[in-house]
PDB file of C-alpha atoms and ligand atoms in Angstrom:
ATOM      1  CA  MET A   1      24.257  14.909   8.120  1.00 91.00           C
ATOM      2  CA  LEU A   2      20.974  13.427   8.068  1.00 97.00           C
ATOM      3  CA  ARG A   3      18.360  15.572   6.228  1.00 98.00           C
ATOM      4  CA  LEU A   4      14.991  15.687   4.407  1.00 98.00           C
ATOM      5  CA  VAL A   5      15.207  16.750   0.850  1.00 98.00           C
ATOM      6  CA  LYS A   6      12.631  17.294  -2.056  1.00 98.00           C
ATOM      7  CA  PRO A   7      13.019  14.709  -4.704  1.00 98.00           C
ATOM      8  CA  THR A   8      16.000  16.151  -6.962  1.00 98.00           C
ATOM      9  CA  LYS A   9      18.299  14.654  -9.769  1.00 98.00           C
ATOM     10  CA  LYS A  10      21.155  14.933  -7.434  1.00 98.00           C
ATOM     11  CA  TYR A  11      20.101  11.602  -6.080  1.00 98.00           C
ATOM     12  CA  GLU A  12      19.141   9.650  -8.980  1.00 98.00           C
ATOM     13  CA  LYS A  13      21.647   6.652  -8.642  1.00 98.00           C
ATOM     14  CA  SER A  14      20.294   6.177  -4.980  1.00 98.00           C
ATOM     15  CA  TRP A  15      16.801   6.729  -5.942  1.00 98.00           C
ATOM     16  CA  ARG A  16      17.206   3.630  -8.492  1.00 98.00           C
ATOM     17  CA  GLU A  17      18.756   1.394  -5.768  1.00 98.00           C
ATOM     18  CA  ALA A  18      16.205   2.206  -3.506  1.00 98.00           C
ATOM     19  CA  VAL A  19      13.000   1.444  -5.396  1.00 98.00           C
ATOM     20  CA  GLU A  20      14.618  -1.901  -6.660  1.00 98.00           C
ATOM     21  CA  GLU A  21      14.439  -2.833  -2.883  1.00 98.00           C
ATOM     22  CA  PHE A  22      11.057  -1.414  -2.319  1.00 98.00           C
ATOM     23  CA  ARG A  23       9.772  -3.305  -5.237  1.00 98.00           C
ATOM     24  CA  LYS A  24      10.648  -6.535  -3.481  1.00 98.00           C
ATOM     25  CA  ASP A  25       9.772  -5.636  -0.122  1.00 98.00           C
ATOM     26  CA  SER A  26       6.469  -6.942   1.445  1.00 97.00           C
ATOM     27  CA  LYS A  27       6.371  -4.259   4.275  1.00 97.00           C
ATOM     28  CA  THR A  28       6.454  -1.417   2.187  1.00 98.00           C
ATOM     29  CA  ILE A  29       3.392   1.394   2.479  1.00 97.00           C
ATOM     30  CA  LYS A  30       4.352   2.093  -1.283  1.00 98.00           C
ATOM     31  CA  LEU A  31       5.401   6.028  -0.653  1.00 98.00           C
ATOM     32  CA  TRP A  32       7.980   5.161  -3.265  1.00 98.00           C
ATOM     33  CA  GLU A  33       5.347   5.103  -5.762  1.00 97.00           C
ATOM     34  CA  VAL A  34       2.932   7.567  -4.453  1.00 97.00           C
ATOM     35  CA  LEU A  35       4.036  10.392  -6.894  1.00 97.00           C
ATOM     36  CA  GLY A  36       3.944   8.320 -10.177  1.00 96.00           C
ATOM     37  CA  ASN A  37       5.834   5.992 -12.061  1.00 98.00           C
ATOM     38  CA  PRO A  38       9.096   5.832  -9.667  1.00 98.00           C
ATOM     39  CA  ASP A  39      10.945   5.278 -12.944  1.00 98.00           C
ATOM     40  CA  ASP A  40      10.246   8.637 -14.342  1.00 98.00           C
ATOM     41  CA  LEU A  41      12.230  10.751 -11.732  1.00 98.00           C
ATOM     42  CA  ASP A  42      11.233  14.058 -13.912  1.00 98.00           C
ATOM     43  CA  GLY A  43       7.609  13.184 -13.294  1.00 98.00           C
ATOM     44  CA  ILE A  44       8.123  12.548  -9.791  1.00 98.00           C
ATOM     45  CA  ILE A  45       9.962  15.747  -9.181  1.00 98.00           C
ATOM     46  CA  ARG A  46       7.186  17.521 -10.881  1.00 98.00           C
ATOM     47  CA  ASN A  47       4.208  16.005  -9.104  1.00 98.00           C
ATOM     48  CA  ALA A  48       5.947  16.389  -5.776  1.00 98.00           C
ATOM     49  CA  ARG A  49       6.439  20.290  -6.528  1.00 98.00           C
ATOM     50  CA  LEU A  50       2.581  20.189  -7.487  1.00 98.00           C
ATOM     51  CA  HIS A  51       1.343  18.133  -4.715  1.00 98.00           C
ATOM     52  CA  SER A  52       2.988  20.250  -1.946  1.00 98.00           C
ATOM     53  CA  GLN A  53       0.965  23.039  -3.812  1.00 98.00           C
ATOM     54  CA  GLY A  54      -2.401  21.546  -3.675  1.00 97.00           C
ATOM     55  CA  LYS A  55      -1.853  20.960  -7.629  1.00 98.00           C
ATOM     56  CA  ASN A  56      -3.104  18.062  -9.905  1.00 96.00           C
ATOM     57  CA  LEU A  57      -3.981  15.738  -6.644  1.00 97.00           C
ATOM     58  CA  PRO A  58      -5.948  13.074  -6.753  1.00 95.00           C
ATOM     59  CA  ALA A  59      -9.362  13.090  -5.803  1.00 95.00           C
ATOM     60  CA  GLY A  60     -10.136  13.475  -2.027  1.00 94.00           C
ATOM     61  CA  TRP A  61      -6.038  13.826  -1.241  1.00 96.00           C
ATOM     62  CA  VAL A  62      -4.698  16.928   0.965  1.00 98.00           C
ATOM     63  CA  PRO A  63      -1.689  18.603  -0.272  1.00 98.00           C
ATOM     64  CA  TYR A  64       1.566  17.052   1.136  1.00 98.00           C
ATOM     65  CA  ASP A  65       5.547  17.262   0.967  1.00 98.00           C
ATOM     66  CA  LEU A  66       7.094  13.881  -0.233  1.00 98.00           C
ATOM     67  CA  LEU A  67      10.533  14.035   1.027  1.00 98.00           C
ATOM     68  CA  TRP A  68      13.542  11.403   1.027  1.00 98.00           C
ATOM     69  CA  MET A  69      15.677  11.320   3.879  1.00 98.00           C
ATOM     70  CA  ILE A  70      19.276  11.260   3.113  1.00 98.00           C
ATOM     71  CA  ASP A  71      22.341  10.036   5.080  1.00 98.00           C
ATOM     72  CA  GLY A  72      25.560  10.962   3.419  1.00 97.00           C
ATOM     73  CA  ASP A  73      24.713  10.617  -0.534  1.00 97.00           C
ATOM     74  CA  GLU A  74      22.152   7.620   0.226  1.00 98.00           C
ATOM     75  CA  ILE A  75      18.257   7.822   0.231  1.00 98.00           C
ATOM     76  CA  VAL A  76      17.620   5.801   3.582  1.00 98.00           C
ATOM     77  CA  GLY A  77      14.027   6.771   4.105  1.00 98.00           C
ATOM     78  CA  ILE A  78      10.911   8.612   2.433  1.00 98.00           C
ATOM     79  CA  ALA A  79       8.546  10.675   4.366  1.00 98.00           C
ATOM     80  CA  SER A  80       5.044  11.920   3.482  1.00 98.00           C
ATOM     81  CA  ILE A  81       4.039  15.234   5.609  1.00 98.00           C
ATOM     82  CA  ARG A  82       0.337  15.757   5.015  1.00 98.00           C
ATOM     83  CA  HIS A  83      -0.460  19.291   5.376  1.00 98.00           C
ATOM     84  CA  GLY A  84      -4.146  18.337   6.835  1.00 98.00           C
ATOM     85  CA  LEU A  85      -6.232  15.414   7.686  1.00 98.00           C
ATOM     86  CA  THR A  86      -9.542  13.967   5.797  1.00 97.00           C
ATOM     87  CA  PRO A  87     -12.286  12.260   7.776  1.00 95.00           C
ATOM     88  CA  PHE A  88     -10.144   9.058   6.604  1.00 93.00           C
ATOM     89  CA  LEU A  89      -6.616  10.316   7.425  1.00 97.00           C
ATOM     90  CA  PHE A  90      -8.318  11.531  10.868  1.00 97.00           C
ATOM     91  CA  LYS A  91      -9.266   7.778  11.658  1.00 94.00           C
ATOM     92  CA  ALA A  92      -6.323   6.007   9.955  1.00 93.00           C
ATOM     93  CA  GLY A  93      -3.444   7.509   7.980  1.00 94.00           C
ATOM     94  CA  GLY A  94      -2.602  10.452   9.970  1.00 98.00           C
ATOM     95  CA  HIS A  95      -0.265  13.387   9.504  1.00 98.00           C
ATOM     96  CA  ILE A  96       2.683  11.689   8.372  1.00 98.00           C
ATOM     97  CA  GLY A  97       3.553   8.437   6.444  1.00 98.00           C
ATOM     98  CA  TYR A  98       7.584   7.037   6.544  1.00 98.00           C
ATOM     99  CA  GLU A  99       9.337   4.241   5.474  1.00 98.00           C
ATOM    100  CA  VAL A 100      12.888   3.228   5.743  1.00 98.00           C
ATOM    101  CA  LYS A 101      14.817   1.573   2.935  1.00 98.00           C
ATOM    102  CA  PRO A 102      14.642  -2.116   3.638  1.00 98.00           C
ATOM    103  CA  SER A 103      18.274  -2.679   3.749  1.00 98.00           C
ATOM    104  CA  LYS A 104      18.612   0.263   6.459  1.00 98.00           C
ATOM    105  CA  ARG A 105      15.785  -0.963   8.845  1.00 98.00           C
ATOM    106  CA  GLY A 106      17.066  -1.708  12.274  1.00 97.00           C
ATOM    107  CA  CYS A 107      19.484   1.168  12.394  1.00 97.00           C
ATOM    108  CA  GLY A 108      17.395   3.650  14.361  1.00 96.00           C
ATOM    109  CA  TYR A 109      16.214   5.764  11.045  1.00 98.00           C
ATOM    110  CA  ALA A 110      12.608   5.455  12.304  1.00 98.00           C
ATOM    111  CA  ASN A 111      13.350   7.768  14.823  1.00 97.00           C
ATOM    112  CA  LYS A 112      15.218   9.999  12.982  1.00 98.00           C
ATOM    113  CA  ILE A 113      12.823  10.497  10.143  1.00 98.00           C
ATOM    114  CA  LEU A 114      10.160  11.190  12.567  1.00 98.00           C
ATOM    115  CA  GLN A 115      12.205  13.679  14.219  1.00 98.00           C
ATOM    116  CA  LEU A 116      12.795  15.526  11.311  1.00 98.00           C
ATOM    117  CA  SER A 117       9.224  15.221   9.776  1.00 98.00           C
ATOM    118  CA  LEU A 118       8.410  16.896  13.161  1.00 98.00           C
ATOM    119  CA  LYS A 119      10.552  19.947  12.181  1.00 98.00           C
ATOM    120  CA  ARG A 120       8.704  20.135   9.199  1.00 98.00           C
ATOM    121  CA  PHE A 121       5.281  20.511  10.851  1.00 98.00           C
ATOM    122  CA  GLU A 122       6.497  23.207  13.009  1.00 98.00           C
ATOM    123  CA  LYS A 123       7.328  25.027   9.966  1.00 97.00           C
ATOM    124  CA  LEU A 124       4.170  24.632   8.388  1.00 97.00           C
ATOM    125  CA  GLY A 125       2.189  25.912  11.667  1.00 97.00           C
ATOM    126  CA  ILE A 126       0.888  22.358  12.483  1.00 98.00           C
ATOM    127  CA  GLU A 127       1.451  21.875  16.226  1.00 97.00           C
ATOM    128  CA  LYS A 128      -0.561  18.730  16.962  1.00 98.00           C
ATOM    129  CA  ILE A 129       0.213  16.035  14.692  1.00 98.00           C
ATOM    130  CA  LEU A 130      -1.591  12.750  14.222  1.00 98.00           C
ATOM    131  CA  VAL A 131       0.094   9.275  13.931  1.00 98.00           C
ATOM    132  CA  THR A 132      -1.357   6.088  13.122  1.00 98.00           C
ATOM    133  CA  VAL A 133       0.270   2.836  13.143  1.00 98.00           C
ATOM    134  CA  PHE A 134      -0.874  -0.910  12.801  1.00 97.00           C
ATOM    135  CA  GLU A 135      -0.550  -2.851  16.624  1.00 97.00           C
ATOM    136  CA  ASN A 136       2.059  -5.457  15.103  1.00 97.00           C
ATOM    137  CA  ASN A 137       4.068  -2.862  13.930  1.00 98.00           C
ATOM    138  CA  VAL A 138       6.383  -2.401  17.046  1.00 97.00           C
ATOM    139  CA  ALA A 139       9.452  -0.916  15.546  1.00 98.00           C
ATOM    140  CA  SER A 140       7.086   2.086  14.264  1.00 98.00           C
ATOM    141  CA  TRP A 141       4.811   2.703  17.195  1.00 97.00           C
ATOM    142  CA  LYS A 142       8.547   2.424  19.643  1.00 98.00           C
ATOM    143  CA  ALA A 143       9.645   5.228  17.273  1.00 98.00           C
ATOM    144  CA  ILE A 144       6.407   7.300  17.620  1.00 98.00           C
ATOM    145  CA  GLU A 145       6.480   6.850  21.345  1.00 98.00           C
ATOM    146  CA  LYS A 146      10.237   8.013  21.267  1.00 98.00           C
ATOM    147  CA  ASN A 147       9.144  11.251  19.660  1.00 98.00           C
ATOM    148  CA  GLY A 148       6.520  12.072  22.513  1.00 98.00           C
ATOM    149  CA  GLY A 149       3.600  10.288  20.999  1.00 98.00           C
ATOM    150  CA  LYS A 150       0.840   9.729  23.222  1.00 98.00           C
ATOM    151  CA  LEU A 151      -1.785   6.704  22.540  1.00 98.00           C
ATOM    152  CA  LYS A 152      -4.987   8.337  22.091  1.00 98.00           C
ATOM    153  CA  ASN A 153      -7.100   4.984  21.113  1.00 98.00           C
ATOM    154  CA  ARG A 154      -7.042   1.776  19.203  1.00 97.00           C
ATOM    155  CA  VAL A 155      -9.561   1.732  16.356  1.00 97.00           C
ATOM    156  CA  LYS A 156     -10.343  -1.022  13.719  1.00 95.00           C
ATOM    157  CA  VAL A 157     -10.360  -0.203  10.044  1.00 93.00           C
ATOM    158  CA  GLU A 158     -12.821  -1.408   7.741  1.00 91.00           C
ATOM    159  CA  ASN A 159     -10.687  -4.113   5.473  1.00 91.00           C
ATOM    160  CA  GLU A 160      -8.028  -4.463   8.105  1.00 92.00           C
ATOM    161  CA  LYS A 161      -7.140  -7.489   9.961  1.00 92.00           C
ATOM    162  CA  ASP A 162      -4.665  -5.509  12.414  1.00 96.00           C
ATOM    163  CA  THR A 163      -5.881  -2.837  14.782  1.00 97.00           C
ATOM    164  CA  THR A 164      -4.700   0.580  14.416  1.00 97.00           C
ATOM    165  CA  ARG A 165      -3.235   2.512  16.964  1.00 98.00           C
ATOM    166  CA  ARG A 166      -3.476   6.483  17.221  1.00 98.00           C
ATOM    167  CA  TYR A 167      -1.262   8.693  18.744  1.00 98.00           C
ATOM    168  CA  TRP A 168      -0.975  12.517  18.851  1.00 98.00           C
ATOM    169  CA  ILE A 169       2.274  14.409  19.105  1.00 98.00           C
ATOM    170  CA  LYS A 170       2.252  17.792  20.608  1.00 98.00           C
ATOM    171  CA  LEU A 171       4.931  19.898  19.277  1.00 96.00           C
TER     172      LEU A 171
HETATM  173  C1  COA B 201       8.538   0.594  10.649  1.00 75.82           C
HETATM  174  C2  COA B 201      10.098   1.073  10.369  1.00 75.82           C
HETATM  175  C3  COA B 201       9.507   2.603   9.476  1.00 75.82           C
HETATM  176  C4  COA B 201      11.159   1.120  11.219  1.00 75.82           C
HETATM  177  O1  COA B 201      12.091   1.482  10.766  1.00 75.82           O
HETATM  178  P1  COA B 201      13.500   1.282  11.428  1.00 75.82           P
HETATM  179  O2  COA B 201      14.308   2.149  10.918  1.00 75.82           O
HETATM  180  O3  COA B 201      13.751  -0.222  11.055  1.00 75.82           O
HETATM  181  O4  COA B 201      13.250   1.423  12.927  1.00 75.82           O
HETATM  182  P2  COA B 201      14.368   1.839  14.091  1.00 75.82           P
HETATM  183  O5  COA B 201      15.489   1.199  13.674  1.00 75.82           O
HETATM  184  O6  COA B 201      14.291   3.370  14.248  1.00 75.82           O
HETATM  185  O7  COA B 201      13.858   1.296  15.553  1.00 75.82           O
HETATM  186  C5  COA B 201      12.722   2.083  16.231  1.00 75.82           C
HETATM  187  C6  COA B 201      12.526   1.180  17.751  1.00 75.82           C
HETATM  188  O8  COA B 201      11.883  -0.009  17.702  1.00 75.82           O
HETATM  189  C7  COA B 201      12.925  -1.299  17.703  1.00 75.82           C
HETATM  190  N1  COA B 201      12.672  -2.163  17.164  1.00 75.82           N
HETATM  191  C8  COA B 201      13.047  -2.511  15.874  1.00 75.82           C
HETATM  192  N2  COA B 201      12.725  -3.416  15.416  1.00 75.82           N
HETATM  193  C9  COA B 201      11.598  -4.243  16.145  1.00 75.82           C
HETATM  194  C10 COA B 201      10.990  -5.343  16.453  1.00 75.82           C
HETATM  195  N3  COA B 201      10.864  -5.995  15.416  1.00 75.82           N
HETATM  196  N4  COA B 201      10.341  -5.734  17.450  1.00 75.82           N
HETATM  197  C11 COA B 201      10.469  -4.359  18.575  1.00 75.82           C
HETATM  198  N5  COA B 201      11.000  -3.549  18.269  1.00 75.82           N
HETATM  199  C12 COA B 201      11.916  -3.284  17.413  1.00 75.82           C
HETATM  200  C13 COA B 201      14.023  -0.598  17.606  1.00 75.82           C
HETATM  201  O9  COA B 201      15.053  -1.215  18.905  1.00 75.82           O
HETATM  202  C14 COA B 201      13.931   1.105  18.031  1.00 75.82           C
HETATM  203  O10 COA B 201      13.548   1.165  19.493  1.00 75.82           O
HETATM  204  P3  COA B 201      14.992   1.780  20.428  1.00 75.82           P
HETATM  205  O11 COA B 201      15.258   3.312  19.699  1.00 75.82           O
HETATM  206  O12 COA B 201      14.289   2.052  21.783  1.00 75.82           O
HETATM  207  O13 COA B 201      16.247   1.125  19.913  1.00 75.82           O
HETATM  208  C15 COA B 201      10.521   0.083   8.981  1.00 75.82           C
HETATM  209  O14 COA B 201      10.504  -0.939   9.258  1.00 75.82           O
HETATM  210  C16 COA B 201       9.625   0.450   7.680  1.00 75.82           C
HETATM  211  O15 COA B 201       9.700   0.950   7.046  1.00 75.82           O
HETATM  212  N6  COA B 201       8.455  -0.441   7.570  1.00 75.82           N
HETATM  213  C17 COA B 201       7.743  -0.477   6.303  1.00 75.82           C
HETATM  214  C18 COA B 201       6.938   0.457   6.354  1.00 75.82           C
HETATM  215  C19 COA B 201       5.929   1.068   7.615  1.00 75.82           C
HETATM  216  O16 COA B 201       5.777  -0.051   8.268  1.00 75.82           O
HETATM  217  N7  COA B 201       6.245   2.361   7.837  1.00 75.82           N
HETATM  218  C20 COA B 201       5.413   2.826   9.069  1.00 75.82           C
HETATM  219  C21 COA B 201       4.126   3.070   8.885  1.00 75.82           C
HETATM  220  S1  COA B 201       3.272   3.617  10.501  1.00 75.82           S
END
């Protein structure tokens, strides 16, 4: 069964394999290193707990839950569930970040990771979720639309070549 879990030692082997893949991936949005050195799983687990509670956050960050999507015993994706928006996240970034392990792309996991993430927002009491995506990331915006995303607008973000699509999903 597919599920989102907090980083845990239980999937250490799968974590190391996923990191190996992400390190070679040109499309990654680097959620695998957002909690610190990916080789230090104890540090990752500790930071996941603290950052979720709003402790020890880098300046300007909102509290967030960094979660692994598990299929069987394997990490197949990573999601970042942000508990709020800053002015920057409101323009580009949104409430959710997600990425699928490179060798598992094209199997429908983007749809699933979004579906499961929306349940997390429901639990947090956040009913209007902003999701942003680059225009050329067709697989991602297809998954957003499949999960009820309504295109609000397209914006240009400083230092980014591609246009950003901004979607709202209402639960
Ligand atoms: C973008 C990303 C999350 C997509 O994940 P994925 O698991 O490969 O996507 P899925 O297999 O669920 O595909 C989603 C939809 O896009 C379609 N799709 C996949 N690749 C496509 C492509 N190159 N062109 C057009 N459509 C495509 C799929 O058919 C599917 O549509 P369907 O449900 O109607 O069949 C993944 O490529 C990734 O992790 N990229 C790097 C990080 C990233 O871009 N994250 C998102 C930031 S907004």
